[in-house]
mmCIF file of C-alpha atoms in Angstrom:
data_model
loop_
_atom_site.group_PDB
_atom_site.id
_atom_site.type_symbol
_atom_site.label_atom_id
_atom_site.label_comp_id
_atom_site.label_asym_id
_atom_site.label_seq_id
_atom_site.Cartn_x
_atom_site.Cartn_y
_atom_site.Cartn_z
ATOM 1 C CA MET A 255 -22.539 -13.239 12.837
ATOM 2 C CA THR A 256 -20.122 -14.433 10.194
ATOM 3 C CA ASP A 257 -20.071 -12.194 7.112
ATOM 4 C CA VAL A 258 -19.260 -14.856 4.501
ATOM 5 C CA LEU A 259 -17.574 -13.469 1.389
ATOM 6 C CA GLU A 260 -16.924 -16.729 -0.457
ATOM 7 C CA GLU A 261 -17.116 -20.478 -0.070
ATOM 8 C CA LEU A 262 -13.976 -22.219 -1.267
ATOM 9 C CA HIS A 263 -13.896 -25.884 -2.139
ATOM 10 C CA GLY A 264 -12.814 -28.203 0.680
ATOM 11 C CA GLY A 265 -15.355 -26.713 3.112
ATOM 12 C CA TYR A 266 -13.378 -23.520 3.699
ATOM 13 C CA ILE A 267 -15.053 -20.121 3.806
ATOM 14 C CA VAL A 268 -13.601 -16.627 3.397
ATOM 15 C CA ALA A 269 -15.211 -14.219 5.860
ATOM 16 C CA ARG A 270 -14.721 -10.648 7.007
ATOM 17 C CA ALA A 271 -12.696 -10.782 10.249
ATOM 18 C CA THR A 272 -14.607 -10.010 13.439
ATOM 19 C CA ALA A 273 -13.177 -8.898 16.799
ATOM 20 C CA ASP A 274 -13.416 -12.411 18.267
ATOM 21 C CA ARG A 275 -11.008 -13.654 15.560
ATOM 22 C CA VAL A 276 -8.205 -11.193 16.314
ATOM 23 C CA SER A 277 -6.267 -13.513 18.657
ATOM 24 C CA ALA A 278 -6.404 -16.349 16.131
ATOM 25 C CA ILE A 279 -5.157 -14.038 13.367
ATOM 26 C CA VAL A 280 -2.276 -12.805 15.528
ATOM 27 C CA GLY A 281 -1.481 -16.455 16.291
ATOM 28 C CA LEU A 282 -1.132 -17.102 12.544
ATOM 29 C CA LEU A 283 0.965 -13.964 12.021
ATOM 30 C CA ALA A 284 3.351 -15.099 14.759
ATOM 31 C CA ASP A 285 3.534 -18.722 13.529
ATOM 32 C CA ASP A 286 6.070 -17.792 10.873
ATOM 33 C CA GLY A 287 9.845 -17.579 10.643
ATOM 34 C CA LEU A 288 9.902 -13.823 10.109
ATOM 35 C CA GLY A 289 6.696 -12.987 11.992
ATOM 36 C CA ALA A 290 7.665 -14.780 15.222
ATOM 37 C CA GLY A 291 10.124 -12.095 16.324
ATOM 38 C CA ARG A 292 7.825 -9.237 15.382
ATOM 39 C CA GLU A 293 4.622 -9.994 17.290
ATOM 40 C CA ARG A 294 3.512 -9.378 20.886
ATOM 41 C CA PRO A 295 1.382 -11.609 23.156
ATOM 42 C CA ILE A 296 -1.909 -12.266 21.379
ATOM 43 C CA ASP A 297 -3.962 -10.560 24.085
ATOM 44 C CA ASP A 298 -1.974 -7.298 23.878
ATOM 45 C CA PRO A 299 -4.504 -4.436 23.473
ATOM 46 C CA VAL A 300 -2.485 -2.993 20.563
ATOM 47 C CA TYR A 301 -4.173 -5.613 18.386
ATOM 48 C CA THR A 302 -7.696 -4.615 19.440
ATOM 49 C CA ASP A 303 -6.830 -0.984 18.715
ATOM 50 C CA ALA A 304 -5.425 -1.889 15.299
ATOM 51 C CA PHE A 305 -8.472 -4.024 14.510
ATOM 52 C CA ARG A 306 -10.717 -1.046 15.286
ATOM 53 C CA ALA A 307 -8.649 1.187 12.969
ATOM 54 C CA ILE A 308 -8.958 -1.374 10.167
ATOM 55 C CA GLY A 309 -12.725 -1.590 10.670
ATOM 56 C CA ALA A 310 -13.095 2.212 10.609
ATOM 57 C CA ASP A 311 -11.587 2.438 7.118
ATOM 58 C CA PRO A 312 -13.835 1.290 4.259
ATOM 59 C CA ASN A 313 -10.744 0.855 2.073
ATOM 60 C CA GLN A 314 -9.461 -1.966 4.315
ATOM 61 C CA LEU A 315 -10.766 -5.521 4.274
ATOM 62 C CA LEU A 316 -9.268 -8.005 6.724
ATOM 63 C CA VAL A 317 -10.427 -11.545 6.049
ATOM 64 C CA VAL A 318 -10.103 -14.923 7.664
ATOM 65 C CA VAL A 319 -10.436 -18.380 6.187
ATOM 66 C CA LEU A 320 -12.458 -20.703 8.428
ATOM 67 C CA ASP A 321 -12.367 -24.472 8.103
ATOM 68 C CA ASP A 322 -15.419 -26.681 8.581
ATOM 69 C CA SER A 323 -14.764 -26.673 12.349
ATOM 70 C CA ASP A 324 -14.922 -22.835 12.385
ATOM 71 C CA ARG A 325 -11.168 -22.630 13.047
ATOM 72 C CA VAL A 326 -9.148 -19.709 11.567
ATOM 73 C CA VAL A 327 -6.726 -21.336 9.095
ATOM 74 C CA GLY A 328 -5.866 -18.379 6.886
ATOM 75 C CA THR A 329 -5.868 -14.600 6.699
ATOM 76 C CA LEU A 330 -4.964 -11.684 4.504
ATOM 77 C CA GLN A 331 -5.654 -7.966 4.386
ATOM 78 C CA LEU A 332 -6.719 -6.102 1.272
ATOM 79 C CA THR A 333 -6.236 -2.331 0.985
ATOM 80 C CA PHE A 334 -7.772 -0.245 -1.794
ATOM 81 C CA ILE A 335 -5.752 2.805 -2.786
ATOM 82 C CA PRO A 336 -7.236 5.485 -5.062
ATOM 83 C CA GLY A 337 -4.630 7.419 -7.040
ATOM 84 C CA LEU A 338 -4.024 9.578 -10.091
ATOM 85 C CA SER A 339 -1.316 7.363 -11.649
ATOM 86 C CA ARG A 340 -2.050 4.970 -14.502
ATOM 87 C CA GLY A 341 -5.110 6.892 -15.661
ATOM 88 C CA GLY A 342 -6.580 7.345 -12.189
ATOM 89 C CA ALA A 343 -6.406 3.625 -11.465
ATOM 90 C CA LEU A 344 -7.624 2.149 -8.200
ATOM 91 C CA ARG A 345 -4.909 -0.118 -6.772
ATOM 92 C CA ALA A 346 -5.492 -3.093 -4.510
ATOM 93 C CA GLN A 347 -2.774 -4.252 -2.163
ATOM 94 C CA ILE A 348 -2.369 -7.431 -0.152
ATOM 95 C CA GLU A 349 -0.608 -7.533 3.221
ATOM 96 C CA SER A 350 -0.158 -10.108 5.941
ATOM 97 C CA VAL A 351 -0.982 -13.310 4.085
ATOM 98 C CA ARG A 352 -0.848 -16.435 6.236
ATOM 99 C CA VAL A 353 -2.082 -20.008 5.856
ATOM 100 C CA ALA A 354 -1.940 -22.307 8.896
ATOM 101 C CA SER A 355 0.910 -24.799 8.720
ATOM 102 C CA THR A 356 -1.663 -27.621 9.087
ATOM 103 C CA GLU A 357 -3.288 -26.640 5.777
ATOM 104 C CA ARG A 358 -0.210 -26.099 3.618
ATOM 105 C CA GLY A 359 -0.117 -28.100 0.419
ATOM 106 C CA SER A 360 -3.925 -28.256 0.372
ATOM 107 C CA GLY A 361 -4.304 -25.621 -2.340
ATOM 108 C CA LEU A 362 -5.849 -23.262 0.197
ATOM 109 C CA GLY A 363 -3.245 -20.538 -0.392
ATOM 110 C CA SER A 364 -3.980 -20.475 -4.128
ATOM 111 C CA ALA A 365 -7.733 -20.512 -3.554
ATOM 112 C CA LEU A 366 -7.461 -17.618 -1.105
ATOM 113 C CA LEU A 367 -5.288 -15.553 -3.459
ATOM 114 C CA GLU A 368 -7.571 -16.321 -6.401
ATOM 115 C CA TRP A 369 -10.484 -15.089 -4.332
ATOM 116 C CA ALA A 370 -8.534 -11.874 -3.545
ATOM 117 C CA ILE A 371 -7.735 -11.342 -7.227
ATOM 118 C CA GLY A 372 -11.408 -11.724 -8.214
ATOM 119 C CA TYR A 373 -12.637 -9.539 -5.357
ATOM 120 C CA SER A 374 -10.175 -6.760 -6.244
ATOM 121 C CA ARG A 375 -11.178 -6.893 -9.904
ATOM 122 C CA ASP A 376 -14.892 -6.786 -8.993
ATOM 123 C CA ARG A 377 -14.270 -3.720 -6.864
ATOM 124 C CA GLY A 378 -12.762 -1.959 -9.862
ATOM 125 C CA ALA A 379 -9.048 -2.227 -9.087
ATOM 126 C CA ARG A 380 -6.823 -2.292 -12.144
ATOM 127 C CA LEU A 381 -3.622 -3.343 -10.393
ATOM 128 C CA LEU A 382 -3.026 -5.720 -7.493
ATOM 129 C CA GLN A 383 0.263 -5.458 -5.639
ATOM 130 C CA LEU A 384 2.115 -6.975 -2.716
ATOM 131 C CA THR A 385 5.638 -7.232 -1.442
ATOM 132 C CA SER A 386 7.302 -10.412 -0.257
ATOM 133 C CA ASP A 387 10.521 -10.645 1.744
ATOM 134 C CA LYS A 388 13.302 -11.760 -0.605
ATOM 135 C CA SER A 389 14.143 -14.601 1.799
ATOM 136 C CA ARG A 390 10.692 -16.132 1.162
ATOM 137 C CA SER A 391 11.653 -17.801 -2.102
ATOM 138 C CA SER A 392 8.797 -20.295 -2.111
ATOM 139 C CA ALA A 393 6.253 -17.531 -1.475
ATOM 140 C CA ILE A 394 7.697 -15.522 -4.365
ATOM 141 C CA ALA A 395 7.468 -18.554 -6.692
ATOM 142 C CA PHE A 396 3.884 -19.081 -5.480
ATOM 143 C CA TYR A 397 2.900 -15.502 -6.379
ATOM 144 C CA GLU A 398 4.625 -15.818 -9.750
ATOM 145 C CA ARG A 399 2.537 -18.916 -10.524
ATOM 146 C CA LEU A 400 -0.554 -16.780 -9.830
ATOM 147 C CA GLY A 401 0.618 -14.223 -12.408
ATOM 148 C CA PHE A 402 2.396 -11.642 -10.249
ATOM 149 C CA VAL A 403 5.557 -10.159 -11.768
ATOM 150 C CA ALA A 404 8.502 -9.216 -9.524
ATOM 151 C CA SER A 405 9.075 -6.011 -11.480
ATOM 152 C CA HIS A 406 9.775 -3.735 -8.510
ATOM 153 C CA GLU A 407 12.071 -3.433 -5.537
ATOM 154 C CA GLY A 408 10.052 -3.456 -2.333
ATOM 155 C CA MET A 409 11.766 -0.895 -0.095
ATOM 156 C CA LYS A 410 11.116 -0.465 3.627
ATOM 157 C CA LEU A 411 12.241 2.072 6.196
ATOM 158 C CA ALA A 412 11.628 1.482 9.914
ATOM 159 C CA LEU A 413 10.459 4.706 11.586
ATOM 160 C CA MET B 229 -6.585 28.345 -0.392
ATOM 161 C CA THR B 230 -3.259 26.576 -0.192
ATOM 162 C CA ASP B 231 -3.029 24.193 2.770
ATOM 163 C CA VAL B 232 0.707 24.488 3.437
ATOM 164 C CA LEU B 233 2.190 21.467 5.201
ATOM 165 C CA GLU B 234 5.847 22.500 5.209
ATOM 166 C CA GLU B 235 8.240 25.094 3.873
ATOM 167 C CA LEU B 236 11.382 23.583 2.379
ATOM 168 C CA HIS B 237 14.544 25.561 1.854
ATOM 169 C CA GLY B 238 14.930 27.093 -1.593
ATOM 170 C CA GLY B 239 11.493 28.731 -1.457
ATOM 171 C CA TYR B 240 9.582 25.500 -2.086
ATOM 172 C CA ILE B 241 6.458 24.588 -0.120
ATOM 173 C CA VAL B 242 4.756 21.224 0.394
ATOM 174 C CA ALA B 243 0.967 21.611 0.234
ATOM 175 C CA ARG B 244 -2.059 19.372 0.171
ATOM 176 C CA ALA B 245 -3.107 18.998 -3.477
ATOM 177 C CA THR B 246 -6.261 20.846 -4.507
ATOM 178 C CA ALA B 247 -8.497 20.147 -7.515
ATOM 179 C CA ASP B 248 -6.951 22.986 -9.545
ATOM 180 C CA ARG B 249 -3.559 21.221 -9.333
ATOM 181 C CA VAL B 250 -4.697 17.898 -10.797
ATOM 182 C CA SER B 251 -3.686 18.681 -14.386
ATOM 183 C CA ALA B 252 -0.220 19.794 -13.292
ATOM 184 C CA ILE B 253 0.226 16.605 -11.243
ATOM 185 C CA VAL B 254 -0.839 14.434 -14.179
ATOM 186 C CA GLY B 255 1.607 16.377 -16.342
ATOM 187 C CA LEU B 256 4.407 15.407 -13.947
ATOM 188 C CA LEU B 257 3.265 11.775 -13.833
ATOM 189 C CA ALA B 258 3.349 11.615 -17.635
ATOM 190 C CA ASP B 259 6.735 13.381 -17.931
ATOM 191 C CA ASP B 260 8.587 10.178 -17.149
ATOM 192 C CA GLY B 261 10.000 7.266 -19.135
ATOM 193 C CA LEU B 262 7.628 4.702 -17.639
ATOM 194 C CA GLY B 263 4.712 7.043 -16.899
ATOM 195 C CA ALA B 264 4.453 8.479 -20.420
ATOM 196 C CA GLY B 265 2.830 5.368 -21.860
ATOM 197 C CA ARG B 266 0.471 4.913 -18.944
ATOM 198 C CA GLU B 267 -1.319 8.272 -18.707
ATOM 199 C CA ARG B 268 -4.293 9.782 -20.554
ATOM 200 C CA PRO B 269 -4.829 13.392 -21.689
ATOM 201 C CA ILE B 270 -4.548 15.624 -18.611
ATOM 202 C CA ASP B 271 -8.145 16.838 -18.917
ATOM 203 C CA ASP B 272 -9.597 13.306 -18.921
ATOM 204 C CA PRO B 273 -12.364 13.179 -16.263
ATOM 205 C CA VAL B 274 -10.916 9.944 -14.835
ATOM 206 C CA TYR B 275 -8.399 12.131 -13.010
ATOM 207 C CA THR B 276 -11.048 14.347 -11.407
ATOM 208 C CA ASP B 277 -12.893 11.230 -10.262
ATOM 209 C CA ALA B 278 -9.706 9.752 -8.822
ATOM 210 C CA PHE B 279 -8.854 13.029 -7.103
ATOM 211 C CA ARG B 280 -12.281 12.996 -5.447
ATOM 212 C CA ALA B 281 -11.749 9.402 -4.237
ATOM 213 C CA ILE B 282 -8.373 10.383 -2.741
ATOM 214 C CA GLY B 283 -9.935 13.367 -0.966
ATOM 215 C CA ALA B 284 -12.758 11.224 0.467
ATOM 216 C CA ASP B 285 -10.302 8.927 2.248
ATOM 217 C CA PRO B 286 -8.631 10.383 5.369
ATOM 218 C CA ASN B 287 -5.863 7.761 5.051
ATOM 219 C CA GLN B 288 -4.692 9.313 1.760
ATOM 220 C CA LEU B 289 -2.623 12.468 1.458
ATOM 221 C CA LEU B 290 -1.734 13.709 -2.011
ATOM 222 C CA VAL B 291 0.764 16.560 -1.908
ATOM 223 C CA VAL B 292 2.355 18.950 -4.341
ATOM 224 C CA VAL B 293 5.558 20.921 -4.097
ATOM 225 C CA LEU B 294 5.147 24.509 -5.284
ATOM 226 C CA ASP B 295 8.058 26.706 -6.255
ATOM 227 C CA ASP B 296 8.206 30.426 -5.501
ATOM 228 C CA SER B 297 6.226 31.092 -8.715
ATOM 229 C CA ASP B 298 3.401 28.817 -7.471
ATOM 230 C CA ARG B 299 4.288 26.200 -10.094
ATOM 231 C CA VAL B 300 3.835 22.474 -9.280
ATOM 232 C CA VAL B 301 7.357 21.009 -9.370
ATOM 233 C CA GLY B 302 6.869 17.845 -7.315
ATOM 234 C CA THR B 303 4.285 15.420 -6.017
ATOM 235 C CA LEU B 304 3.830 12.267 -4.017
ATOM 236 C CA GLN B 305 0.981 10.395 -2.381
ATOM 237 C CA LEU B 306 1.085 9.026 1.140
ATOM 238 C CA THR B 307 -1.256 6.220 2.229
ATOM 239 C CA PHE B 308 -1.688 5.153 5.860
ATOM 240 C CA ILE B 309 -2.530 1.488 6.338
ATOM 241 C CA PRO B 310 -3.651 0.182 9.742
ATOM 242 C CA GLY B 311 -2.914 -3.510 10.267
ATOM 243 C CA LEU B 312 -2.420 -6.241 12.848
ATOM 244 C CA SER B 313 1.101 -7.258 11.738
ATOM 245 C CA ARG B 314 4.221 -6.119 13.572
ATOM 246 C CA GLY B 315 2.380 -5.478 16.826
ATOM 247 C CA GLY B 316 -0.542 -3.649 15.240
ATOM 248 C CA ALA B 317 1.761 -1.204 13.463
ATOM 249 C CA LEU B 318 0.443 1.592 11.282
ATOM 250 C CA ARG B 319 2.233 1.515 7.931
ATOM 251 C CA ALA B 320 2.803 4.480 5.659
ATOM 252 C CA GLN B 321 3.277 3.985 1.949
ATOM 253 C CA ILE B 322 4.514 6.316 -0.762
ATOM 254 C CA GLU B 323 3.257 6.165 -4.345
ATOM 255 C CA SER B 324 3.672 8.295 -7.439
ATOM 256 C CA VAL B 325 6.739 10.325 -6.553
ATOM 257 C CA ARG B 326 7.763 12.849 -9.190
ATOM 258 C CA VAL B 327 10.058 15.856 -9.285
ATOM 259 C CA ALA B 328 9.975 18.143 -12.325
ATOM 260 C CA SER B 329 12.940 17.616 -14.636
ATOM 261 C CA THR B 330 13.757 21.333 -14.276
ATOM 262 C CA GLU B 331 14.402 20.877 -10.525
ATOM 263 C CA ARG B 332 16.450 17.683 -10.558
ATOM 264 C CA GLY B 333 19.800 17.896 -8.846
ATOM 265 C CA SER B 334 18.506 20.700 -6.610
ATOM 266 C CA GLY B 335 18.077 18.455 -3.562
ATOM 267 C CA LEU B 336 14.308 18.873 -3.814
ATOM 268 C CA GLY B 337 13.700 15.113 -4.080
ATOM 269 C CA SER B 338 15.574 14.446 -0.838
ATOM 270 C CA ALA B 339 13.861 17.334 0.931
ATOM 271 C CA LEU B 340 10.436 16.067 -0.179
ATOM 272 C CA LEU B 341 11.161 12.500 0.946
ATOM 273 C CA GLU B 342 12.588 13.700 4.245
ATOM 274 C CA TRP B 343 9.388 15.651 4.801
ATOM 275 C CA ALA B 344 7.364 12.471 4.039
ATOM 276 C CA ILE B 345 9.458 10.446 6.499
ATOM 277 C CA GLY B 346 8.927 12.988 9.283
ATOM 278 C CA TYR B 347 5.220 13.394 8.533
ATOM 279 C CA SER B 348 4.687 9.606 8.607
ATOM 280 C CA ARG B 349 6.554 9.282 11.894
ATOM 281 C CA ASP B 350 4.547 12.157 13.426
ATOM 282 C CA ARG B 351 1.328 10.429 12.400
ATOM 283 C CA GLY B 352 2.420 7.330 14.308
ATOM 284 C CA ALA B 353 3.532 5.076 11.446
ATOM 285 C CA ARG B 354 6.229 2.589 12.407
ATOM 286 C CA LEU B 355 7.143 1.510 8.876
ATOM 287 C CA LEU B 356 7.362 3.466 5.635
ATOM 288 C CA GLN B 357 7.316 1.512 2.392
ATOM 289 C CA LEU B 358 7.378 2.039 -1.349
ATOM 290 C CA THR B 359 8.137 0.073 -4.470
ATOM 291 C CA SER B 360 10.343 1.248 -7.306
ATOM 292 C CA ASP B 361 10.543 -0.300 -10.767
ATOM 293 C CA LYS B 362 13.770 -2.302 -10.994
ATOM 294 C CA SER B 363 14.690 -0.379 -14.150
ATOM 295 C CA ARG B 364 14.855 2.862 -12.121
ATOM 296 C CA SER B 365 18.337 2.206 -10.743
ATOM 297 C CA SER B 366 19.066 5.822 -9.837
ATOM 298 C CA ALA B 367 15.749 6.099 -7.956
ATOM 299 C CA ILE B 368 16.568 2.918 -6.028
ATOM 300 C CA ALA B 369 20.010 4.279 -5.086
ATOM 301 C CA PHE B 370 18.325 7.546 -4.034
ATOM 302 C CA TYR B 371 15.922 5.707 -1.688
ATOM 303 C CA GLU B 372 18.792 3.648 -0.280
ATOM 304 C CA ARG B 373 20.668 6.851 0.563
ATOM 305 C CA LEU B 374 17.573 7.930 2.526
ATOM 306 C CA GLY B 375 17.720 4.689 4.560
ATOM 307 C CA PHE B 376 15.262 2.469 2.687
ATOM 308 C CA VAL B 377 16.287 -1.191 2.412
ATOM 309 C CA ALA B 378 15.392 -3.201 -0.708
ATOM 310 C CA SER B 379 14.470 -6.223 1.399
ATOM 311 C CA HIS B 380 11.362 -7.236 -0.537
ATOM 312 C CA GLU B 381 10.256 -8.172 -4.022
ATOM 313 C CA GLY B 382 7.617 -5.729 -5.247
ATOM 314 C CA MET B 383 5.128 -7.880 -7.137
ATOM 315 C CA LYS B 384 2.384 -6.543 -9.407
ATOM 316 C CA LEU B 385 -0.536 -8.155 -11.207
ATOM 317 C CA ALA B 386 -2.526 -6.213 -13.805
ATOM 318 C CA LEU B 387 -6.254 -6.901 -13.374
#
């Protein structure tokens, strides 16, 4: 059963990810200059375990974009973070955005992000945040066109 | 009952935040150049509601640092984010770090962050991340001394 969240124009749909989509999502994560060196074989059980952990947390929403042939052509993960800061504001955060190389330039990336912005607002979030590797200059320009402001340093520490 | 997570040297303890500490935490959040304009009166019920939402989510951990007079002199929030990226890595994220102005220069900030790094590692996180406003140059240098790398743009969109 596909849990459809939104129909985008062009015949694409945004749907909650199901277990049978995990390999396709990992394929998209790995089909990327930075992601390629970071991922394992798509059938590695670490991904099934991680998918289960995502599904167990109501503050996580992993979505796929399906094309009209039911192929996974996009993904992102939304995380909702309650907090005291900014007047007790709920934050939404986006991780792991990918659009299949076959679909780039189709406007799908913008449509997917606009869906995420609307969904986060509807859920009561007052701030939406993400980090983007500084080497991804076209991604950063893309997010700026959507209204994001690169006001912060995104700092990472490998554990 | 104080749920002590760690004793730091200097008589400080790190403890899970309880409802009776919310006002003191909000006081710390507001006692800050950027935070001052963003917070409401400390008794505003939005904070109690947000505290309840944090407590309902096992992937959130809001902590306080108490001094030897049981005064709240520091805080931060840890969020654990399961995901498929990076081989199904669990991420930890830090938000809303504050140390009371009376304690600055005491090494408390480093001790608190080092506790957060160890706690995140013990919980199985493989990456720890945070964003810091680009105007906070001394905070950014502080995180770099702890090993964080400013590899990403931290992008925000008000909803």
